[in-house]
PDB file of C-alpha atoms in Angstrom:
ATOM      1  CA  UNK A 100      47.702  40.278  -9.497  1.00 29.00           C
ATOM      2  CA  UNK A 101      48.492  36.986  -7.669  1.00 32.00           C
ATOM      3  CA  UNK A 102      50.363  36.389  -4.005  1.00 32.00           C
ATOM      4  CA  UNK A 103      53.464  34.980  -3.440  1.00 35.00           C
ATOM      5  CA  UNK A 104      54.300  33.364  -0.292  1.00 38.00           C
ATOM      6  CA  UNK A 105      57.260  34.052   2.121  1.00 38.00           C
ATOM      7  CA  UNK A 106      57.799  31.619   4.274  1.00 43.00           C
ATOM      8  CA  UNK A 107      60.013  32.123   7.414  1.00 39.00           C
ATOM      9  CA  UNK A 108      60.083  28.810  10.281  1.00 41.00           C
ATOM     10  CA  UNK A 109      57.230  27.566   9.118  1.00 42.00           C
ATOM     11  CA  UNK A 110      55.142  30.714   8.674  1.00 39.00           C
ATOM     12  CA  UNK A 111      54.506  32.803   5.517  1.00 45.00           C
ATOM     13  CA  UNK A 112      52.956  36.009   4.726  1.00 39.00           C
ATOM     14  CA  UNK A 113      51.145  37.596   1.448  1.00 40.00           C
ATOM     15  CA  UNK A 114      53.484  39.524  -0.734  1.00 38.00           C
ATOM     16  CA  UNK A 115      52.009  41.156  -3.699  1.00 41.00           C
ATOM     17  CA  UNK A 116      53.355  40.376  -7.155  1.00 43.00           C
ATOM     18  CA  UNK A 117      53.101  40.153 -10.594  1.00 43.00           C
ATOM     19  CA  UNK A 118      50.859  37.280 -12.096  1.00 43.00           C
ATOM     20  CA  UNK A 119      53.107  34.417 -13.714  1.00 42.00           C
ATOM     21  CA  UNK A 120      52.949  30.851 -15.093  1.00 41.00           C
ATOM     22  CA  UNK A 121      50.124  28.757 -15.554  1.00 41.00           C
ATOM     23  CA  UNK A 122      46.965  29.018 -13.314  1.00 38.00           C
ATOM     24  CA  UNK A 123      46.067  25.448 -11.131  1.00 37.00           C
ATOM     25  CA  UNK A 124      43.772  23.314 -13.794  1.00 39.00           C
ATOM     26  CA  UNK A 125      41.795  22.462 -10.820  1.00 37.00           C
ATOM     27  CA  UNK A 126      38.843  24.312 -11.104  1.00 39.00           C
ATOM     28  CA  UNK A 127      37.699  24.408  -6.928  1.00 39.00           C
ATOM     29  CA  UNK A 128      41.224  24.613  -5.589  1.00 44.00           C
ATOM     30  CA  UNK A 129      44.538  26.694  -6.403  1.00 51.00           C
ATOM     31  CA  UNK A 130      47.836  25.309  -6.282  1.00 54.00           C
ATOM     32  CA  UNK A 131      50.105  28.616  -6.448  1.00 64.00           C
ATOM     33  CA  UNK A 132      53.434  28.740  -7.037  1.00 71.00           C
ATOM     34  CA  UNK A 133      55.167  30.200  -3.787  1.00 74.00           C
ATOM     35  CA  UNK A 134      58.282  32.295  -2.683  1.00 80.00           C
ATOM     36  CA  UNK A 135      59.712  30.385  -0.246  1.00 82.00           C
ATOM     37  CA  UNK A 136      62.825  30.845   2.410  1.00 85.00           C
ATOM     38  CA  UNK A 137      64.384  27.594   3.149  1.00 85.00           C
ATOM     39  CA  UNK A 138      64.051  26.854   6.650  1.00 83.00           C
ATOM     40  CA  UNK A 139      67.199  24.034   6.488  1.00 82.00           C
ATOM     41  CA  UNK A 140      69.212  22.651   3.357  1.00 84.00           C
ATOM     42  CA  UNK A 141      67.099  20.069   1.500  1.00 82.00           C
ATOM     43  CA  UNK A 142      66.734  17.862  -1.087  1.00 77.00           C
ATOM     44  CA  UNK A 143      65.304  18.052  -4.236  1.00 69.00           C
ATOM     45  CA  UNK A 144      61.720  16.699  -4.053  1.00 68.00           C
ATOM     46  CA  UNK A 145      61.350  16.767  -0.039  1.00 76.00           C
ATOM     47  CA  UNK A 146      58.111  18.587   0.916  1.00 75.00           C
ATOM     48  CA  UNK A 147      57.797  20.627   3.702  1.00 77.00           C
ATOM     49  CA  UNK A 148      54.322  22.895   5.077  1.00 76.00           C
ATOM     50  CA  UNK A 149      54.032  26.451   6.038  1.00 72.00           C
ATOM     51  CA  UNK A 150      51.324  28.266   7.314  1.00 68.00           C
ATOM     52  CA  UNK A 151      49.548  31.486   5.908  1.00 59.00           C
ATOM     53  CA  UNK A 152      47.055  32.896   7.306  1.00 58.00           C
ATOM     54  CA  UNK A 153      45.941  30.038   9.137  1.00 65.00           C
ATOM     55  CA  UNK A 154      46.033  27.759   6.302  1.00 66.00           C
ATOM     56  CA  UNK A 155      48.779  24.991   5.457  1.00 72.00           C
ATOM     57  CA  UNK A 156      50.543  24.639   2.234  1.00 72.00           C
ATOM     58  CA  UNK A 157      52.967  22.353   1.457  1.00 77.00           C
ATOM     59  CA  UNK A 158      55.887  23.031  -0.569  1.00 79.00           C
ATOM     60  CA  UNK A 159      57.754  21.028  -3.019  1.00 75.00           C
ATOM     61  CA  UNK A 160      61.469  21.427  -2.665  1.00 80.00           C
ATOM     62  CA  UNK A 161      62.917  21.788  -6.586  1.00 77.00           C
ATOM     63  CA  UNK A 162      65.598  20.336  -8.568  1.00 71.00           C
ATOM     64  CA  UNK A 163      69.295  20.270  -7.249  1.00 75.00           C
ATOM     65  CA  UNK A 164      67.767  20.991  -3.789  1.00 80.00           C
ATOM     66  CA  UNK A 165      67.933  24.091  -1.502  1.00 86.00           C
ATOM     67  CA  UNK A 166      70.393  25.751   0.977  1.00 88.00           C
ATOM     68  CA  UNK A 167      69.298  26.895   4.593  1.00 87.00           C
ATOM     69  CA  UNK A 168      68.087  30.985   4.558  1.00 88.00           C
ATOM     70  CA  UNK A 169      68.225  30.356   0.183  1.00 90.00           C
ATOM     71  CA  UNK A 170      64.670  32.435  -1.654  1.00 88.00           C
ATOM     72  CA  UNK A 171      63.329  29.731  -3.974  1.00 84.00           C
ATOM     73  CA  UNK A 172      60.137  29.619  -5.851  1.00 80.00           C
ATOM     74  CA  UNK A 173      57.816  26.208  -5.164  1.00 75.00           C
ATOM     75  CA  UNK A 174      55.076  24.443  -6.297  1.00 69.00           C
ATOM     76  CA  UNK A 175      52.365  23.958  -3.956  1.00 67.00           C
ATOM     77  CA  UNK A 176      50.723  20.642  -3.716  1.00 60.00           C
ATOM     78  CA  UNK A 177      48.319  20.453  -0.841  1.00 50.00           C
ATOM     79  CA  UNK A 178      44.722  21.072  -1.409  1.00 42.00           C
ATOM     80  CA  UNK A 179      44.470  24.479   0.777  1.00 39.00           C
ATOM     81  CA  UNK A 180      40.921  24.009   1.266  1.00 43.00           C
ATOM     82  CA  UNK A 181      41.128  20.489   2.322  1.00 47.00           C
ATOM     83  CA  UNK A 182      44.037  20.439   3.948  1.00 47.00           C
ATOM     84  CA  UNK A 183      43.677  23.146   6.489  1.00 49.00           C
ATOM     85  CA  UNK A 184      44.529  22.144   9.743  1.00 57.00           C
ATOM     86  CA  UNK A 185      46.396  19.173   9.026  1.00 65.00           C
ATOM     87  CA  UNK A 186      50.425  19.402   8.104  1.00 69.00           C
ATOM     88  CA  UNK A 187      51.478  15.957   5.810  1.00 74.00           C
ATOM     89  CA  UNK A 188      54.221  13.781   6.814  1.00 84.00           C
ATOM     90  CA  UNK A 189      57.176  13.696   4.492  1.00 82.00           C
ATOM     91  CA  UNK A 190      56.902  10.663   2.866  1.00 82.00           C
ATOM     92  CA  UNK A 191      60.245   8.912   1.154  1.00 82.00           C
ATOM     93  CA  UNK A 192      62.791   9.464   3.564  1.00 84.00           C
ATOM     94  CA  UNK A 193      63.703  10.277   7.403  1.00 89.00           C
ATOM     95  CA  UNK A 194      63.808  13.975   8.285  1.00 86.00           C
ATOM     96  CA  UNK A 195      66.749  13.629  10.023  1.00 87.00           C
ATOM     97  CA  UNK A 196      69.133  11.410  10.439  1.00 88.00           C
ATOM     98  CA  UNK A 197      69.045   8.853  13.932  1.00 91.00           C
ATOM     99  CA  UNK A 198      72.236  10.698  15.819  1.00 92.00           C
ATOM    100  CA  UNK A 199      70.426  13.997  15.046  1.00 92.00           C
ATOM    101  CA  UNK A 200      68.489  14.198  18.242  1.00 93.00           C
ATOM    102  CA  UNK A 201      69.736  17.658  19.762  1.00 93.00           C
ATOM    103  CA  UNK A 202      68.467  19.334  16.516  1.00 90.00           C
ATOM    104  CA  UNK A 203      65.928  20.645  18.427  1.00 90.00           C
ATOM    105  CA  UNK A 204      68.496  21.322  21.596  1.00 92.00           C
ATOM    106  CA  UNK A 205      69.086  19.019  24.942  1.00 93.00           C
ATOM    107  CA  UNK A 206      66.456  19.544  26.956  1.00 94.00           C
ATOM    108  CA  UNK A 207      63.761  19.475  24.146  1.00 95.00           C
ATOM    109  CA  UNK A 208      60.393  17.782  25.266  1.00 94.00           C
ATOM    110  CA  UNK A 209      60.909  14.740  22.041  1.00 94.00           C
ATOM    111  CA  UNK A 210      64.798  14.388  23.092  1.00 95.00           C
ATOM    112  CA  UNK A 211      63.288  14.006  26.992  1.00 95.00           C
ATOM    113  CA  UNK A 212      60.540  11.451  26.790  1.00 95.00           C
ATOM    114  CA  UNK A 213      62.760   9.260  24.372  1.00 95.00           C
ATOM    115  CA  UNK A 214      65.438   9.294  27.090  1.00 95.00           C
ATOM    116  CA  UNK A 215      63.608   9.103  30.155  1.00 93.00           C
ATOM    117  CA  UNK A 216      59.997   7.814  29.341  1.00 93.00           C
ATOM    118  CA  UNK A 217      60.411   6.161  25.790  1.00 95.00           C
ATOM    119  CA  UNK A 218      56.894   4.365  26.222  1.00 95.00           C
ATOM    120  CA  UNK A 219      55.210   7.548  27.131  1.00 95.00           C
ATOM    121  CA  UNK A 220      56.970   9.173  23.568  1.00 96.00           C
ATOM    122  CA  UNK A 221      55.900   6.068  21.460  1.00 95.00           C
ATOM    123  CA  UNK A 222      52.137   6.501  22.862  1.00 95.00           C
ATOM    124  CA  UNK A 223      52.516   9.947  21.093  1.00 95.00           C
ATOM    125  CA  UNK A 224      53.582   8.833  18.504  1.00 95.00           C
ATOM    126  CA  UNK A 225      50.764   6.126  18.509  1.00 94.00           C
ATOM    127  CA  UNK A 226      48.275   8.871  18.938  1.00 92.00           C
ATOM    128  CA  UNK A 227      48.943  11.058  15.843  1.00 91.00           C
ATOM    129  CA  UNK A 228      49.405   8.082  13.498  1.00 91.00           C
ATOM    130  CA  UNK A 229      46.740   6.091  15.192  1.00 91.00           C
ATOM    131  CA  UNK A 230      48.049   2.862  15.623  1.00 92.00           C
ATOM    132  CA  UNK A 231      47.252   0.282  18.710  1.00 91.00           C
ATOM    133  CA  UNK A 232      49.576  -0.425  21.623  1.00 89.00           C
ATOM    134  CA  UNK A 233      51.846  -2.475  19.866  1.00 85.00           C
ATOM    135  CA  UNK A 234      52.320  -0.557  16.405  1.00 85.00           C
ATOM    136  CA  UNK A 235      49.967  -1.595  13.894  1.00 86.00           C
ATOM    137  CA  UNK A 236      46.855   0.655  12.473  1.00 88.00           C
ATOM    138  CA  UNK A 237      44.362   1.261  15.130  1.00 79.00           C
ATOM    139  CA  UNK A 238      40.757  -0.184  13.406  1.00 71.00           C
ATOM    140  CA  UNK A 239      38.972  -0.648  16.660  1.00 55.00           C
ATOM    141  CA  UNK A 240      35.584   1.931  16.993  1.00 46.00           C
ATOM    142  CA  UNK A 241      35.146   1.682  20.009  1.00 42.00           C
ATOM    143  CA  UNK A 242      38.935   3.706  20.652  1.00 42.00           C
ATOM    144  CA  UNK A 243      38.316   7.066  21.445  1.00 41.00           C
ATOM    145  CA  UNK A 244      40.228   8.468  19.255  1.00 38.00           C
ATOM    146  CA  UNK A 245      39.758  10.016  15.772  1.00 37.00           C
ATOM    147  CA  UNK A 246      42.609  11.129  13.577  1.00 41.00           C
ATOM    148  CA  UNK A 247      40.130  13.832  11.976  1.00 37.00           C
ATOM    149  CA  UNK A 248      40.502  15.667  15.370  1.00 40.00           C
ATOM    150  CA  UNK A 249      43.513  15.048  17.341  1.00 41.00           C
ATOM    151  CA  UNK A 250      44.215  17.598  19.667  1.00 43.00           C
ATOM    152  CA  UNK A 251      41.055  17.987  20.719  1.00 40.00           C
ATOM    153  CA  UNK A 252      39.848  14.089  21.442  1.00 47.00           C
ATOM    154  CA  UNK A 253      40.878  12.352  24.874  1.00 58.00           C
ATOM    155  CA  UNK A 254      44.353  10.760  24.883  1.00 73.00           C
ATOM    156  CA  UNK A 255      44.091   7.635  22.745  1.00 83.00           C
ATOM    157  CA  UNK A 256      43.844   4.350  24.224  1.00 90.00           C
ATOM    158  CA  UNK A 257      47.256   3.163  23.229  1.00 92.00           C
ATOM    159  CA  UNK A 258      48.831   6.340  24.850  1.00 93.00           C
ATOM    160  CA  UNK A 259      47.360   5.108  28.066  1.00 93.00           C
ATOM    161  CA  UNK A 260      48.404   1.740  27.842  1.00 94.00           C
ATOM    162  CA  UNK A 261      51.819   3.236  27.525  1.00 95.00           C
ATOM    163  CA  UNK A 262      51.118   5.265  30.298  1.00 94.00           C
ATOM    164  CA  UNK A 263      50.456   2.747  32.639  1.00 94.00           C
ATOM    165  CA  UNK A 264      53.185   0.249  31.874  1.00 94.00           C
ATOM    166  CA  UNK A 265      55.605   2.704  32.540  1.00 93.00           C
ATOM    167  CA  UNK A 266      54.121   3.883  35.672  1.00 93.00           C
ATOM    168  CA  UNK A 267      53.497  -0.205  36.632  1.00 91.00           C
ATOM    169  CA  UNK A 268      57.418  -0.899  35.805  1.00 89.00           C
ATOM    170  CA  UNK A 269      58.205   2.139  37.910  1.00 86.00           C
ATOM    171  CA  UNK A 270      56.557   0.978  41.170  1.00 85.00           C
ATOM    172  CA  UNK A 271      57.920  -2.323  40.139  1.00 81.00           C
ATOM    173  CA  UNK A 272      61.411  -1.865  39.922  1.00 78.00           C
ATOM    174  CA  UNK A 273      61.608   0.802  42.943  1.00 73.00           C
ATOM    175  CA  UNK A 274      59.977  -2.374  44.826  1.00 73.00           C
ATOM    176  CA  UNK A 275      62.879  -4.920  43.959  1.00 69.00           C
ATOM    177  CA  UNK A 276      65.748  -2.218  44.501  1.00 66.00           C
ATOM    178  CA  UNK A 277      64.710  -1.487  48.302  1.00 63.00           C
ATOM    179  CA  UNK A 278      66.713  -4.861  48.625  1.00 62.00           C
ATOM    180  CA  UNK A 279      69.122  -4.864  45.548  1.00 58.00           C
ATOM    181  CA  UNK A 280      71.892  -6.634  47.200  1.00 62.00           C
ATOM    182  CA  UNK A 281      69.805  -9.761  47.784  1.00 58.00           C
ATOM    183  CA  UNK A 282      68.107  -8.867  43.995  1.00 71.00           C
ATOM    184  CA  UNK A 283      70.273  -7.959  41.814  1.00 76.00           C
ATOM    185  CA  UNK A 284      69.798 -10.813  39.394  1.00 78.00           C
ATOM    186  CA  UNK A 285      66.341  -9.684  39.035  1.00 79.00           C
ATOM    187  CA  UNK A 286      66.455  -6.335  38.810  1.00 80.00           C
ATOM    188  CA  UNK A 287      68.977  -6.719  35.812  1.00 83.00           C
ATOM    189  CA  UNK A 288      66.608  -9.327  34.477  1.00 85.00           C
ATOM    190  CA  UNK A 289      63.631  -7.399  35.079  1.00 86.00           C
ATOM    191  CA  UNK A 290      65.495  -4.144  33.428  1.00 87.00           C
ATOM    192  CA  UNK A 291      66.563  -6.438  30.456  1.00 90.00           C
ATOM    193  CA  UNK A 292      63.290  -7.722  29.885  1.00 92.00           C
ATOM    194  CA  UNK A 293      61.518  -4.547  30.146  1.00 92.00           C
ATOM    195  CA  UNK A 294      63.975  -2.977  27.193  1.00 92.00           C
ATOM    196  CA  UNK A 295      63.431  -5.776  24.898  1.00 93.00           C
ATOM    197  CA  UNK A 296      59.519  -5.306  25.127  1.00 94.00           C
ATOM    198  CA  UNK A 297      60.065  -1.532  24.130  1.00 95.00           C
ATOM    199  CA  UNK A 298      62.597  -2.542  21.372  1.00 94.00           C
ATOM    200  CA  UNK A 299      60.092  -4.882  19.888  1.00 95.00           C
ATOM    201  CA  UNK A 300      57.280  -2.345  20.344  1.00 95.00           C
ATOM    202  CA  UNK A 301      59.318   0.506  18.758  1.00 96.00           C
ATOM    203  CA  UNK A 302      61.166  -1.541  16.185  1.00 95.00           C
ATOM    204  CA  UNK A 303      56.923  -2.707  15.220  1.00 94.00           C
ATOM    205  CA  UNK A 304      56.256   1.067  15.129  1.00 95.00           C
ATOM    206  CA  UNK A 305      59.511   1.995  13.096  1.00 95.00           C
ATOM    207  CA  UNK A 306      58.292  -0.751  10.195  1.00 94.00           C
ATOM    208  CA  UNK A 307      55.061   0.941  10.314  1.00 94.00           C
ATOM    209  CA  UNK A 308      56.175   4.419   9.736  1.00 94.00           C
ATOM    210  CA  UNK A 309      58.583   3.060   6.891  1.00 92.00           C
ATOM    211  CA  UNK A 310      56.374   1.260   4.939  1.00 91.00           C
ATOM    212  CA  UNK A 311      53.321   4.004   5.201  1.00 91.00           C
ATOM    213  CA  UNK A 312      55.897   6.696   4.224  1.00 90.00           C
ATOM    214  CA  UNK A 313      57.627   4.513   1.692  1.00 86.00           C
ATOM    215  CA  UNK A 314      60.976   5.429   3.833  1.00 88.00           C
ATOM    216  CA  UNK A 315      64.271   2.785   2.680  1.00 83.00           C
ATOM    217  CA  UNK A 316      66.397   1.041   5.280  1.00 79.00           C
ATOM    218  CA  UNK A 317      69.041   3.537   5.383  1.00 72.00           C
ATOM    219  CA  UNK A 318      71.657   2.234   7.581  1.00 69.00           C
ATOM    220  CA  UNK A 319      71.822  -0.769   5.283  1.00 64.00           C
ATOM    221  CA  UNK A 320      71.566   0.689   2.129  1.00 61.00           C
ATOM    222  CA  UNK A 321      74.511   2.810   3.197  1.00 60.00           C
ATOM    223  CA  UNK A 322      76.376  -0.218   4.145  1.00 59.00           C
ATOM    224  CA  UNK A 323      75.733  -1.956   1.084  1.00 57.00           C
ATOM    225  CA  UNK A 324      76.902   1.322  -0.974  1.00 58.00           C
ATOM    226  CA  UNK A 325      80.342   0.903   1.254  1.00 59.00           C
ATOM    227  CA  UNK A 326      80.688  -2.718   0.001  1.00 57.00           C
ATOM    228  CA  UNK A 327      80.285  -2.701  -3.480  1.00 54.00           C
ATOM    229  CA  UNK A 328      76.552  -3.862  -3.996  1.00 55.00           C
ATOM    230  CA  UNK A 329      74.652  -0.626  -4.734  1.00 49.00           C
ATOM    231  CA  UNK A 330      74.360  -2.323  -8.337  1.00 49.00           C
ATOM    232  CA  UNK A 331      71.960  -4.789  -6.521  1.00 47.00           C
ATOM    233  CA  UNK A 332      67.707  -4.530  -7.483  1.00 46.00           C
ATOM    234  CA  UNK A 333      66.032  -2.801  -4.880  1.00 47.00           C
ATOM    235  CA  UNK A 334      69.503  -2.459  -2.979  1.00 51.00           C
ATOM    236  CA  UNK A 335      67.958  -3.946   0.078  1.00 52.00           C
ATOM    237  CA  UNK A 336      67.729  -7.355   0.672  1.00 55.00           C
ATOM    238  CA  UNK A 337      64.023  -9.318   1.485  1.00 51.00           C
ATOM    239  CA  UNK A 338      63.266  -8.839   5.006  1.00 63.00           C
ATOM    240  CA  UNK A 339      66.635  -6.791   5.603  1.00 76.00           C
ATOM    241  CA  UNK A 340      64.555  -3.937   6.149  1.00 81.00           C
ATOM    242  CA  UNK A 341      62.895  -5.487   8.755  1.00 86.00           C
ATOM    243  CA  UNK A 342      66.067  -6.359  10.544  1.00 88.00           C
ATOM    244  CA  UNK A 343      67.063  -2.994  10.563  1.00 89.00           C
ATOM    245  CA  UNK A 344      64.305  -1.950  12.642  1.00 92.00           C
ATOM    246  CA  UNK A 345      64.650  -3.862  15.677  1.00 93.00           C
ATOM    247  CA  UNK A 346      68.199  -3.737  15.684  1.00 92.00           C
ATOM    248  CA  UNK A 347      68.340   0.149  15.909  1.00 93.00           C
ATOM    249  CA  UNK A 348      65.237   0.108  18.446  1.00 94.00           C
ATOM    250  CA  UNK A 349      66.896  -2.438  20.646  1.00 92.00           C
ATOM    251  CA  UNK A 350      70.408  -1.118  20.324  1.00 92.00           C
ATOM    252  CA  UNK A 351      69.802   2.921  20.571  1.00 92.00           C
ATOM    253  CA  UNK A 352      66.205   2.736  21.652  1.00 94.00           C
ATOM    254  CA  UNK A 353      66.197   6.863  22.268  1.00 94.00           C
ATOM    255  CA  UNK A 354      67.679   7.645  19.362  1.00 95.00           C
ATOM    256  CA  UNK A 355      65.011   5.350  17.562  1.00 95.00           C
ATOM    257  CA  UNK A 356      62.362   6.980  19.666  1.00 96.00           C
ATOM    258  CA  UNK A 357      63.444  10.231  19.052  1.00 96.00           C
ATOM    259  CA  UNK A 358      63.932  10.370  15.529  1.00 95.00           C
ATOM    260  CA  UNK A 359      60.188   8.098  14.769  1.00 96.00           C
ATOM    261  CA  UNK A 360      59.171  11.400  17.085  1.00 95.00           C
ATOM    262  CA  UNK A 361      60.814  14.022  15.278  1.00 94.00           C
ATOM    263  CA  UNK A 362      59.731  12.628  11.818  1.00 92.00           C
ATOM    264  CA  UNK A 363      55.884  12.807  12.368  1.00 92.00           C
ATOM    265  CA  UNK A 364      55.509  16.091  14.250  1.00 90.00           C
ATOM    266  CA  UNK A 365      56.312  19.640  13.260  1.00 84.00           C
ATOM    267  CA  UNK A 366      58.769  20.726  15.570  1.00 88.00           C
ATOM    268  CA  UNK A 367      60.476  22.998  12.875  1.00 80.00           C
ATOM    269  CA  UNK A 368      57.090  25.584  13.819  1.00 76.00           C
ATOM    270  CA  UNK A 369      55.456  24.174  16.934  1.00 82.00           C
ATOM    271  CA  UNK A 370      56.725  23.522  20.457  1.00 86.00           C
ATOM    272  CA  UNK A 371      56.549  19.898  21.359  1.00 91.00           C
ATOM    273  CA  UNK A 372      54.981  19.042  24.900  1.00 92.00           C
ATOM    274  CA  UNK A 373      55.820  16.161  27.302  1.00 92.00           C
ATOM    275  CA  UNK A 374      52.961  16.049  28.774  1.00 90.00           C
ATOM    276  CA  UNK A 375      50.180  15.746  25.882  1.00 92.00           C
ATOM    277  CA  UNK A 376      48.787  12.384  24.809  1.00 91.00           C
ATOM    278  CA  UNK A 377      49.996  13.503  20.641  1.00 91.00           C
ATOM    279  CA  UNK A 378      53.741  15.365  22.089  1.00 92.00           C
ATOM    280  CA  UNK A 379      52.544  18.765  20.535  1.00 89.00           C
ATOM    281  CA  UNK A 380      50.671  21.626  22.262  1.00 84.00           C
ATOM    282  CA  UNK A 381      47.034  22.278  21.820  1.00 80.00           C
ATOM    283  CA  UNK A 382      47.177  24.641  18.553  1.00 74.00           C
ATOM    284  CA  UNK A 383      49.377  22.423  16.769  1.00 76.00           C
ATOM    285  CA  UNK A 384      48.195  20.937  13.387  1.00 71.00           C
ATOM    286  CA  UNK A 385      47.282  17.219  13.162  1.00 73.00           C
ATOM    287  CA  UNK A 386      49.841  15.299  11.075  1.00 70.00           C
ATOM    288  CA  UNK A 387      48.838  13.262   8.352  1.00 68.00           C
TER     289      UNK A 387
END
């Protein structure tokens, strides 16, 4: 007899049944193949984690995709014993698409922070990918973070950096509208200034997550498609890509903020926090 997995918001449960199919040719490590319900409508090859008991696994969606509630059988890929503890990333496309920001409803804590604090939400995001303050890996020792153990290490210096300019821009701009007849100019200039440094900063972080999760230029790509010149090699042009990036971040920062959020946490089976240096409560899996 082998288990099958059911897997139901992120969670799964043993269900005994009848041995099938070839056994993993790794000898220290099982890769089974799993039971799964769907917990939205996917595409084929997407990968998505569940837990069982108190492992992760992560699932390979199969060919011609899956429907939301739909019992499919999966491959496993994940190393259980290796893994455990850590949920991966989906790597070659976005989750979600950019206007998809309720998915999670109105008042969620990822939908919040992008609207109200978007620094604070990119520092999050910093901290579970571990990147510096402005986006790029993080390959200083002396930080005091560690990727191995997230949730338990002290918020990450780039989170705190974010922290502080926000609270610094605060005081700053309550300062010049006490007066804001006499100040207008500045506080607009301030204001304008201020959202072009997070739109660089985010639009730095959005390249980062792209090219680590091998994730195309979508918005492009789709406008290319609409013109004619899908026939083109590698569809996007040279640096394109790029453009893309701070374009979005400086144009619909919170939606850029939100869905960069969204993408590298598991929201689908953990709560998401505003007030945590990595955005996800303290039992949450790191993300890798």
């Amino acid at each position: 007899m082998q288990s099958s997995l059911i897997a139901n918001d992120g969670f799964a449960e043993d269900i005994p049944q009848p041995a099938s199919g070839p056994s993993s040719a790794t000898p220290s490590y099982s890769y089974p193949v799993v039971a799964v319900i769907a917990p939205e409508s996917l595409g084929e090859g997407y990968t998505f984690d569940v837990e069982v008991n108190h492992a992760i696994l992560t699932v390979v969606v199969p060919h011609r995709g899956v429907t939301k509630g739909q019992l499919f059988h999966g491959q496993t890929q994940a190393q259980i014993q290796n893994e455990r503890g850590t949920i991966r990333i989906p790597v070659g496309g976005w989750k979600d698409g950019l206007f998809d920001f309720c998915r999670f409803g109105p008042m969620h804590p990822s939908l919040c922070c992008a609207v109200c604090c978007p620094l604070i939400a990119l520092g999050q995001i910093y901290t579970r990918l571990n990147l510096n303050w402005y986006g790029q890996p993080n390959n200083d020792n002396d930080d005091d973070f560690t990727n191995a153990n997230v949730n338990a290490s002290p918020p990450s210096r780039a989170f705190k950096i974010m922290v502080g300019i926000s609270i610094l821009y605060g005081f700053f701009i309550r300062s010049i509208v006490v007066d804001l007849e006499t100040s207008r100019f500045w506080y607009h200039f301030w204001y304008v200034l201020f959202m072009l440094f997070c739109g660089i900063l985010i639009g730095r972080t959005r390249t980062q997550i792209r090219k680590r999760y091998e994730i195309q230029a979508t918005l492009i790509d789709a406008a290319m498609e609409r013109g004619g010149c899908s026939h083109l090699e590698d569809s996007v042009p040279f640096g394109c890509d790029v453009v893309e990036d701070y374009c979005v971040s400086c144009v619909c920062t919170p939606c850029a903020v939100s869905q960069m959020s969204r993408h590298t946490a598991s929201y689908e089976t953990y709560e998401g926090s505003c007030f945590s240096s990595n955005g996800m409560t303290s039992h949450a899996p790191n993300m890798v």
